[in-house]
N, CA, C and O atoms as a printed pandas DataFrame, in Angstrom:
     atom_number atom_name residue_name chain_id  residue_number  x_coord  y_coord  z_coord
0              1         N          MET        A               1    0.630   -1.427    0.054
1              2        CA          MET        A               1    0.083   -0.339    0.325
2              3         C          MET        A               1    1.036    1.453    0.622
3              4         O          MET        A               1    1.648    1.945    1.570
4              5         N          ARG        A               2    0.607    1.997   -1.064
5              6        CA          ARG        A               2    1.424    3.666   -1.086
6              7         C          ARG        A               2    0.229    4.614   -0.547
7              8         O          ARG        A               2   -0.932    4.922   -0.819
8              9         N          VAL        A               3    1.634    4.980    0.739
9             10        CA          VAL        A               3    0.243    6.735    1.433
10            11         C          VAL        A               3    0.692    7.954    1.179
11            12         O          VAL        A               3    1.637    8.440    1.801
12            13         N          LEU        A               4    0.184    8.442    0.430
13            14        CA          LEU        A               4    0.497    9.942    0.600
14            15         C          LEU        A               4    0.575   11.058    1.611
15            16         O          LEU        A               4   -0.474   11.479    2.098
16            17         N          TYR        A               5    1.157   11.313    1.788
17            18        CA          TYR        A               5    0.636   13.023    2.901
18            19         C          TYR        A               5    0.921   14.181    1.566
19            20         O          TYR        A               5    1.358   14.181    0.415
20            21         N          PHE        A               6    0.289   15.236    2.697
21            22        CA          PHE        A               6   -0.027   16.312    1.638
22            23         C          PHE        A               6    0.073   17.521    2.998
23            24         O          PHE        A               6   -0.330   17.152    4.102
24            25         N          ALA        A               7    0.586   18.846    2.842
25            26        CA          ALA        A               7    0.832   19.351    3.141
26            27         C          ALA        A               7    0.935   19.887    4.381
27            28         O          ALA        A               7    1.854   20.698    4.269
28            29         N          TRP        A               8    0.516   19.920    5.562
29            30        CA          TRP        A               8    0.550   20.254    7.037
30            31         C          TRP        A               8    0.911   18.954    7.058
31            32         O          TRP        A               8    2.093   18.704    7.295
32            33         N          VAL        A               9    0.042   17.944    6.834
33            34        CA          VAL        A               9    0.046   16.569    7.561
34            35         C          VAL        A               9    1.519   15.638    6.503
35            36         O          VAL        A               9    1.812   14.445    6.591
36            37         N          ARG        A              10    2.006   16.420    5.830
37            38        CA          ARG        A              10    3.594   15.827    5.539
38            39         C          ARG        A              10    4.452   16.410    6.103
39            40         O          ARG        A              10    5.626   16.148    5.844
40            41         N          GLN        A              11    4.087   17.443    7.107
41            42        CA          GLN        A              11    5.475   18.482    8.005
42            43         C          GLN        A              11    5.435   17.632    8.876
43            44         O          GLN        A              11    6.439   16.991    9.185
44            45         N          LYS        A              12    3.888   17.405    9.626
45            46        CA          LYS        A              12    3.956   16.614   11.055
46            47         C          LYS        A              12    4.921   15.107   11.038
47            48         O          LYS        A              12    5.667   14.675   11.917
48            49         N          VAL        A              13    4.503   14.389    9.377
49            50        CA          VAL        A              13    4.951   12.908    9.703
50            51         C          VAL        A              13    5.946   13.129    9.203
51            52         O          VAL        A              13    6.895   12.531    9.708
52            53         N          GLY        A              14    6.220   13.919    8.179
53            54        CA          GLY        A              14    7.784   14.586    8.198
54            55         C          GLY        A              14    8.488   13.040    7.024
55            56         O          GLY        A              14    9.538   12.411    7.154
56            57         N          LEU        A              15    7.411   12.894    6.001
57            58        CA          LEU        A              15    7.535   11.830    4.373
58            59         C          LEU        A              15    6.680   12.884    3.490
59            60         O          LEU        A              15    5.855   13.796    3.543
60            61         N          ALA        A              16    7.163   12.408    2.979
61            62        CA          ALA        A              16    5.825   12.826    1.146
62            63         C          ALA        A              16    4.646   11.541    1.365
63            64         O          ALA        A              16    3.431   11.655    1.532
64            65         N          GLU        A              17    5.439   10.374    1.302
65            66        CA          GLU        A              17    4.674    9.317    0.682
66            67         C          GLU        A              17    5.460    8.269    1.336
67            68         O          GLU        A              17    6.662    8.534    1.359
68            69         N          GLU        A              18    5.087    7.010    1.944
69            70        CA          GLU        A              18    5.510    5.547    2.008
70            71         C          GLU        A              18    5.000    4.107    1.335
71            72         O          GLU        A              18    3.800    3.879    1.185
72            73         N          GLU        A              19    5.744    3.427    1.056
73            74        CA          GLU        A              19    5.037    2.038    1.542
74            75         C          GLU        A              19    5.265    1.655    2.655
75            76         O          GLU        A              19    6.282    1.665    3.347
76            77         N          ILE        A              20    3.816    1.158    2.875
77            78        CA          ILE        A              20    3.224    0.159    3.942
78            79         C          ILE        A              20    2.922   -1.175    3.326
79            80         O          ILE        A              20    2.886   -1.721    2.223
80            81         N          ALA        A              21    2.644   -1.522    5.126
81            82        CA          ALA        A              21    2.284   -3.005    4.856
82            83         C          ALA        A              21    1.028   -3.224    6.180
83            84         O          ALA        A              21    1.262   -4.087    7.025
84            85         N          PRO        A              22   -0.063   -2.533    6.265
85            86        CA          PRO        A              22   -0.480   -2.821    7.998
86            87         C          PRO        A              22   -0.970   -3.962    7.610
87            88         O          PRO        A              22   -0.952   -4.391    6.456
88            89         N          PRO        A              23   -1.623   -4.722    8.986
89            90        CA          PRO        A              23   -1.967   -5.847    9.631
90            91         C          PRO        A              23   -3.548   -6.119    8.655
91            92         O          PRO        A              23   -4.111   -5.280    7.951
92            93         N          PRO        A              24   -3.960   -7.504    8.902
93            94        CA          PRO        A              24   -4.875   -7.696    7.797
94            95         C          PRO        A              24   -6.741   -6.920    8.517
95            96         O          PRO        A              24   -7.800   -6.733    7.917
96            97         N          GLU        A              25   -6.381   -6.698    9.852
97            98        CA          GLU        A              25   -7.676   -5.988   10.705
98            99         C          GLU        A              25   -8.071   -4.800    9.992
99           100         O          GLU        A              25   -9.202   -4.472    9.633
100          101         N          VAL        A              26   -6.692   -4.054    9.802
101          102        CA          VAL        A              26   -6.892   -2.640    8.569
102          103         C          VAL        A              26   -7.539   -3.013    7.402
103          104         O          VAL        A              26   -7.035   -3.705    6.517
104          105         N          ARG        A              27   -8.726   -2.521    7.404
105          106        CA          ARG        A              27   -9.724   -2.793    6.312
106          107         C          ARG        A              27  -10.093   -1.751    5.312
107          108         O          ARG        A              27  -10.105   -1.782    4.082
108          109         N          ASP        A              28  -10.547   -0.331    6.629
109          110        CA          ASP        A              28  -10.890    0.947    5.973
110          111         C          ASP        A              28   -9.800    1.920    6.120
111          112         O          ASP        A              28   -8.636    1.888    6.518
112          113         N          VAL        A              29  -10.684    2.874    5.609
113          114        CA          VAL        A              29   -9.555    4.407    6.002
114          115         C          VAL        A              29   -9.768    5.034    7.224
115          116         O          VAL        A              29   -9.063    6.021    7.436
116          117         N          ALA        A              30  -10.662    4.664    8.183
117          118        CA          ALA        A              30  -10.785    4.610    9.447
118          119         C          ALA        A              30   -9.447    4.150   10.353
119          120         O          ALA        A              30   -8.674    4.761   11.090
120          121         N          GLY        A              31   -9.595    2.583    9.862
121          122        CA          GLY        A              31   -8.739    1.520   10.643
122          123         C          GLY        A              31   -6.675    2.283   10.645
123          124         O          GLY        A              31   -5.721    2.472   11.401
124          125         N          LEU        A              32   -7.080    2.423    9.308
125          126        CA          LEU        A              32   -5.529    3.005    8.476
126          127         C          LEU        A              32   -5.516    4.072    9.178
127          128         O          LEU        A              32   -4.471    4.023    9.827
128          129         N          VAL        A              33   -6.207    5.231    9.483
129          130        CA          VAL        A              33   -6.224    6.337   10.401
130          131         C          VAL        A              33   -4.798    5.918   11.612
131          132         O          VAL        A              33   -3.582    6.090   11.687
132          133         N          ALA        A              34   -6.099    5.179   12.536
133          134        CA          ALA        A              34   -5.824    4.605   13.415
134          135         C          ALA        A              34   -4.604    4.024   13.734
135          136         O          ALA        A              34   -3.958    4.474   14.680
136          137         N          TRP        A              35   -4.045    2.735   12.830
137          138        CA          TRP        A              35   -3.015    2.363   13.068
138          139         C          TRP        A              35   -1.620    3.231   12.725
139          140         O          TRP        A              35   -0.623    3.319   13.441
140          141         N          LEU        A              36   -1.914    4.017   11.048
141          142        CA          LEU        A              36   -0.827    5.143   11.174
142          143         C          LEU        A              36   -0.392    5.912   12.431
143          144         O          LEU        A              36    0.755    6.029   12.861
144          145         N          ALA        A              37   -1.314    6.318   12.842
145          146        CA          ALA        A              37   -1.102    7.547   14.229
146          147         C          ALA        A              37   -0.241    6.096   15.568
147          148         O          ALA        A              37    0.076    6.336   16.733
148          149         N          GLY        A              38   -0.137    5.160   15.068
149          150        CA          GLY        A              38    0.673    4.214   16.206
150          151         C          GLY        A              38    1.929    4.288   15.749
151          152         O          GLY        A              38    2.634    3.778   16.620
152          153         N          ARG        A              39    2.809    4.767   14.553
153          154        CA          ARG        A              39    3.942    4.544   14.060
154          155         C          ARG        A              39    5.208    4.761   14.652
155          156         O          ARG        A              39    6.192    4.123   15.027
156          157         N          SER        A              40    4.591    6.446   14.553
157          158        CA          SER        A              40    5.971    7.442   15.263
158          159         C          SER        A              40    5.382    8.650   16.008
159          160         O          SER        A              40    4.312    8.342   16.533
160          161         N          PRO        A              41    5.673    9.688   16.182
161          162        CA          PRO        A              41    5.506   10.828   17.126
162          163         C          PRO        A              41    5.115   12.185   16.346
163          164         O          PRO        A              41    4.774   13.254   16.850
164          165         N          GLY        A              42    5.269   11.827   14.857
165          166        CA          GLY        A              42    5.237   12.918   13.849
166          167         C          GLY        A              42    3.718   11.969   13.053
167          168         O          GLY        A              42    2.892   12.796   12.666
168          169         N          HIS        A              43    3.282   10.542   12.787
169          170        CA          HIS        A              43    2.126   10.213   12.404
170          171         C          HIS        A              43    1.439   10.602   13.354
171          172         O          HIS        A              43    0.579   11.381   12.940
172          173         N          ALA        A              44    1.358   10.347   15.123
173          174        CA          ALA        A              44    0.251   10.536   16.066
174          175         C          ALA        A              44    0.325   11.950   15.986
175          176         O          ALA        A              44   -0.452   12.404   16.826
176          177         N          ALA        A              45    1.034   13.068   15.220
177          178        CA          ALA        A              45    0.954   14.747   15.404
178          179         C          ALA        A              45   -0.339   14.783   14.260
179          180         O          ALA        A              45   -1.328   15.510   14.167
180          181         N          ALA        A              46   -0.027   14.078   13.759
181          182        CA          ALA        A              46   -1.036   14.540   12.036
182          183         C          ALA        A              46   -2.286   13.951   12.462
183          184         O          ALA        A              46   -3.265   14.617   12.127
184          185         N          PHE        A              47   -2.557   12.784   13.171
185          186        CA          PHE        A              47   -3.478   11.868   13.077
186          187         C          PHE        A              47   -4.181   12.612   14.571
187          188         O          PHE        A              47   -5.405   12.494   14.619
188          189         N          ALA        A              48   -3.930   12.900   15.037
189          190        CA          ALA        A              48   -4.250   13.970   16.369
190          191         C          ALA        A              48   -5.779   14.525   16.310
191          192         O          ALA        A              48   -6.457   14.746   17.314
192          193         N          GLN        A              49   -6.067   14.651   15.410
193          194        CA          GLN        A              49   -7.411   15.322   14.880
194          195         C          GLN        A              49   -8.129   14.788   13.643
195          196         O          GLN        A              49   -8.627   15.523   12.791
196          197         N          ALA        A              50   -8.142   13.721   13.614
197          198        CA          ALA        A              50   -8.417   12.952   12.312
198          199         C          ALA        A              50   -9.716   13.248   11.515
199          200         O          ALA        A              50   -9.676   12.641   10.444
200          201         N          ARG        A              51  -10.992   14.059   11.685
201          202        CA          ARG        A              51  -11.660   14.747   11.011
202          203         C          ARG        A              51  -10.750   16.106   10.995
203          204         O          ARG        A              51  -11.548   16.967   11.366
204          205         N          GLN        A              52   -9.853   16.561   10.826
205          206        CA          GLN        A              52   -9.340   17.991   10.284
206          207         C          GLN        A              52   -8.826   17.567    8.899
207          208         O          GLN        A              52   -8.451   18.411    8.085
208          209         N          ILE        A              53   -8.804   15.348    8.463
209          210        CA          ILE        A              53   -7.918   15.575    7.217
210          211         C          ILE        A              53   -9.088   14.527    6.612
211          212         O          ILE        A              53   -9.924   13.812    7.162
212          213         N          ARG        A              54   -8.778   14.756    5.381
213          214        CA          ARG        A              54   -9.716   14.127    4.191
214          215         C          ARG        A              54   -8.452   12.959    3.393
215          216         O          ARG        A              54   -7.290   13.363    3.345
216          217         N          ALA        A              55   -8.672   12.041    3.012
217          218        CA          ALA        A              55   -8.394   11.087    2.480
218          219         C          ALA        A              55   -9.268   10.611    1.085
219          220         O          ALA        A              55  -10.475   10.666    0.848
220          221         N          ALA        A              56   -8.287   10.194    0.393
221          222        CA          ALA        A              56   -8.736   10.132   -1.246
222          223         C          ALA        A              56   -8.037    8.426   -1.322
223          224         O          ALA        A              56   -6.902    8.498   -0.851
224          225         N          VAL        A              57   -8.295    7.252   -1.672
225          226        CA          VAL        A              57   -8.364    5.771   -1.951
226          227         C          VAL        A              57   -8.429    6.075   -3.829
227          228         O          VAL        A              57   -9.417    6.458   -4.456
228          229         N          ASN        A              58   -7.115    5.771   -4.357
229          230        CA          ASN        A              58   -6.808    5.117   -5.541
230          231         C          ASN        A              58   -7.492    6.473   -6.075
231          232         O          ASN        A              58   -8.502    6.372   -6.772
232          233         N          GLN        A              59   -6.885    7.929   -5.719
233          234        CA          GLN        A              59   -7.375    9.177   -6.471
234          235         C          GLN        A              59   -9.351    9.733   -6.064
235          236         O          GLN        A              59   -9.952   10.770   -6.343
236          237         N          GLU        A              60   -9.621    8.964   -5.617
237          238        CA          GLU        A              60  -11.060    8.938   -5.152
238          239         C          GLU        A              60  -11.510    9.730   -3.867
239          240         O          GLU        A              60  -11.505    8.933   -2.929
240          241         N          PHE        A              61  -11.803   10.676   -3.557
241          242        CA          PHE        A              61  -12.415   11.439   -2.113
242          243         C          PHE        A              61  -12.637    9.866   -1.101
243          244         O          PHE        A              61  -12.926    8.832   -1.703
244          245         N          ALA        A              62  -12.552    9.861   -0.337
245          246        CA          ALA        A              62  -12.776    8.378    0.494
246          247         C          ALA        A              62  -13.174    9.075    1.853
247          248         O          ALA        A              62  -12.512    9.971    2.377
248          249         N          THR        A              63  -14.779    8.343    2.538
249          250        CA          THR        A              63  -15.021    8.926    3.996
250          251         C          THR        A              63  -14.181    7.409    4.493
251          252         O          THR        A              63  -13.408    6.613    3.960
252          253         N          PRO        A              64  -15.137    7.637    6.393
253          254        CA          PRO        A              64  -13.723    7.074    6.867
254          255         C          PRO        A              64  -14.134    5.205    6.934
255          256         O          PRO        A              64  -13.337    4.320    7.245
256          257         N          ASP        A              65  -15.406    5.048    6.592
257          258        CA          ASP        A              65  -15.618    3.848    6.651
258          259         C          ASP        A              65  -15.141    3.106    4.601
259          260         O          ASP        A              65  -15.750    2.123    4.178
260          261         N          ALA        A              66  -14.559    3.490    4.130
261          262        CA          ALA        A              66  -14.096    2.942    2.902
262          263         C          ALA        A              66  -13.501    2.203    3.156
263          264         O          ALA        A              66  -12.758    2.223    4.138
264          265         N          PRO        A              67  -13.640    1.071    2.175
265          266        CA          PRO        A              67  -12.598    0.144    2.114
266          267         C          PRO        A              67  -10.973    0.445    1.602
267          268         O          PRO        A              67  -10.635    0.976    0.543
268          269         N          VAL        A              68   -9.956   -0.143    2.861
269          270        CA          VAL        A              68   -8.870   -0.292    1.818
270          271         C          VAL        A              68   -8.086   -1.393    1.302
271          272         O          VAL        A              68   -8.061   -2.101    2.308
272          273         N          ALA        A              69   -7.538   -1.918    0.571
273          274        CA          ALA        A              69   -6.589   -3.009    0.416
274          275         C          ALA        A              69   -4.660   -3.087   -0.147
275          276         O          ALA        A              69   -4.255   -2.403   -1.087
276          277         N          ALA        A              70   -3.935   -3.839    0.490
277          278        CA          ALA        A              70   -3.119   -4.275   -0.059
278          279         C          ALA        A              70   -2.988   -3.668   -1.635
279          280         O          ALA        A              70   -3.868   -4.051   -2.406
280          281         N          GLY        A              71   -2.006   -2.793   -2.149
281          282        CA          GLY        A              71   -2.223   -2.034   -3.204
282          283         C          GLY        A              71   -2.506   -1.012   -3.870
283          284         O          GLY        A              71   -2.187   -0.657   -5.005
284          285         N          ASP        A              72   -3.316   -0.427   -2.846
285          286        CA          ASP        A              72   -4.161    0.735   -3.463
286          287         C          ASP        A              72   -3.117    1.786   -2.785
287          288         O          ASP        A              72   -2.367    1.571   -1.832
288          289         N          GLU        A              73   -3.267    2.921   -3.501
289          290        CA          GLU        A              73   -2.850    4.442   -3.201
290          291         C          GLU        A              73   -3.600    5.268   -2.390
291          292         O          GLU        A              73   -4.515    5.843   -2.980
292          293         N          ILE        A              74   -3.431    5.602   -0.674
293          294        CA          ILE        A              74   -4.004    6.400   -0.012
294          295         C          ILE        A              74   -3.295    7.189    0.161
295          296         O          ILE        A              74   -2.104    7.086    0.457
296          297         N          ALA        A              75   -4.073    8.333   -0.036
297          298        CA          ALA        A              75   -3.477   10.116    0.170
298          299         C          ALA        A              75   -4.043   10.848    1.226
299          300         O          ALA        A              75   -5.192   11.154    0.906
300          301         N          PHE        A              76   -3.840   11.136    2.000
301          302        CA          PHE        A              76   -4.482   12.203    2.888
302          303         C          PHE        A              76   -3.577   13.904    3.034
303          304         O          PHE        A              76   -2.390   14.125    2.795
304          305         N          PHE        A              77   -4.592   14.835    3.479
305          306        CA          PHE        A              77   -4.419   15.741    2.887
306          307         C          PHE        A              77   -5.448   16.786    4.202
307          308         O          PHE        A              77   -6.456   16.284    4.701
308          309         N          PRO        A              78   -5.109   17.823    4.484
309          310        CA          PRO        A              78   -5.862   18.716    4.615
310          311         C          PRO        A              78   -7.307   18.968    4.297
311          312         O          PRO        A              78   -7.600   18.255    3.337
312          313         N          PRO        A              79   -8.147   19.549    4.623
313          314        CA          PRO        A              79   -9.816   20.201    3.261
314          315         C          PRO        A              79   -9.110   21.497    2.893
315          316         O          PRO        A              79   -8.481   22.295    3.588
316          317         N          VAL        A              80   -9.424   21.472    1.492
317          318        CA          VAL        A              80   -9.299   22.545    0.517
318          319         C          VAL        A              80   -9.908   23.666    0.384
319          320         O          VAL        A              80  -10.924   23.736   -0.309
320          321         N          THR        A              81   -9.467   24.584    0.933
321          322        CA          THR        A              81  -10.612   25.865    0.762
322          323         C          THR        A              81   -9.900   26.421   -0.622
323          324         O          THR        A              81   -8.814   26.271   -1.183
324          325         N          GLY        A              82  -11.679   27.478   -0.957
325          326        CA          GLY        A              82  -10.882   28.528   -2.135
326          327         C          GLY        A              82  -11.285   29.342   -1.929
327          328         O          GLY        A              82  -11.822   29.588   -0.849
328          329         N          GLY        A              83  -11.178   30.288   -3.101
329          330        CA          GLY        A              83  -12.011   31.672   -2.404
330          331         C          GLY        A              83  -11.873   32.488   -4.529
331          332         O          GLY        A              83  -12.336   33.597   -4.795
């Protein structure tokens, strides 16, 4: 699974992307967020307020209950504002 981080999420994690192999019980975006938060202090800081982070699975916006699987590309980013 390839995970991409953008904007302040990337700054807190300290990586732009990483290849991961989460355990089988990680089946959706929310489970992935919870698992990632335990990987390092930077991950914990980035996902401390998970409601402020948006996700995309294979370049499609995803809700916390969206399924994830090996081989997927998951992106995490802050909400986008425009004007």
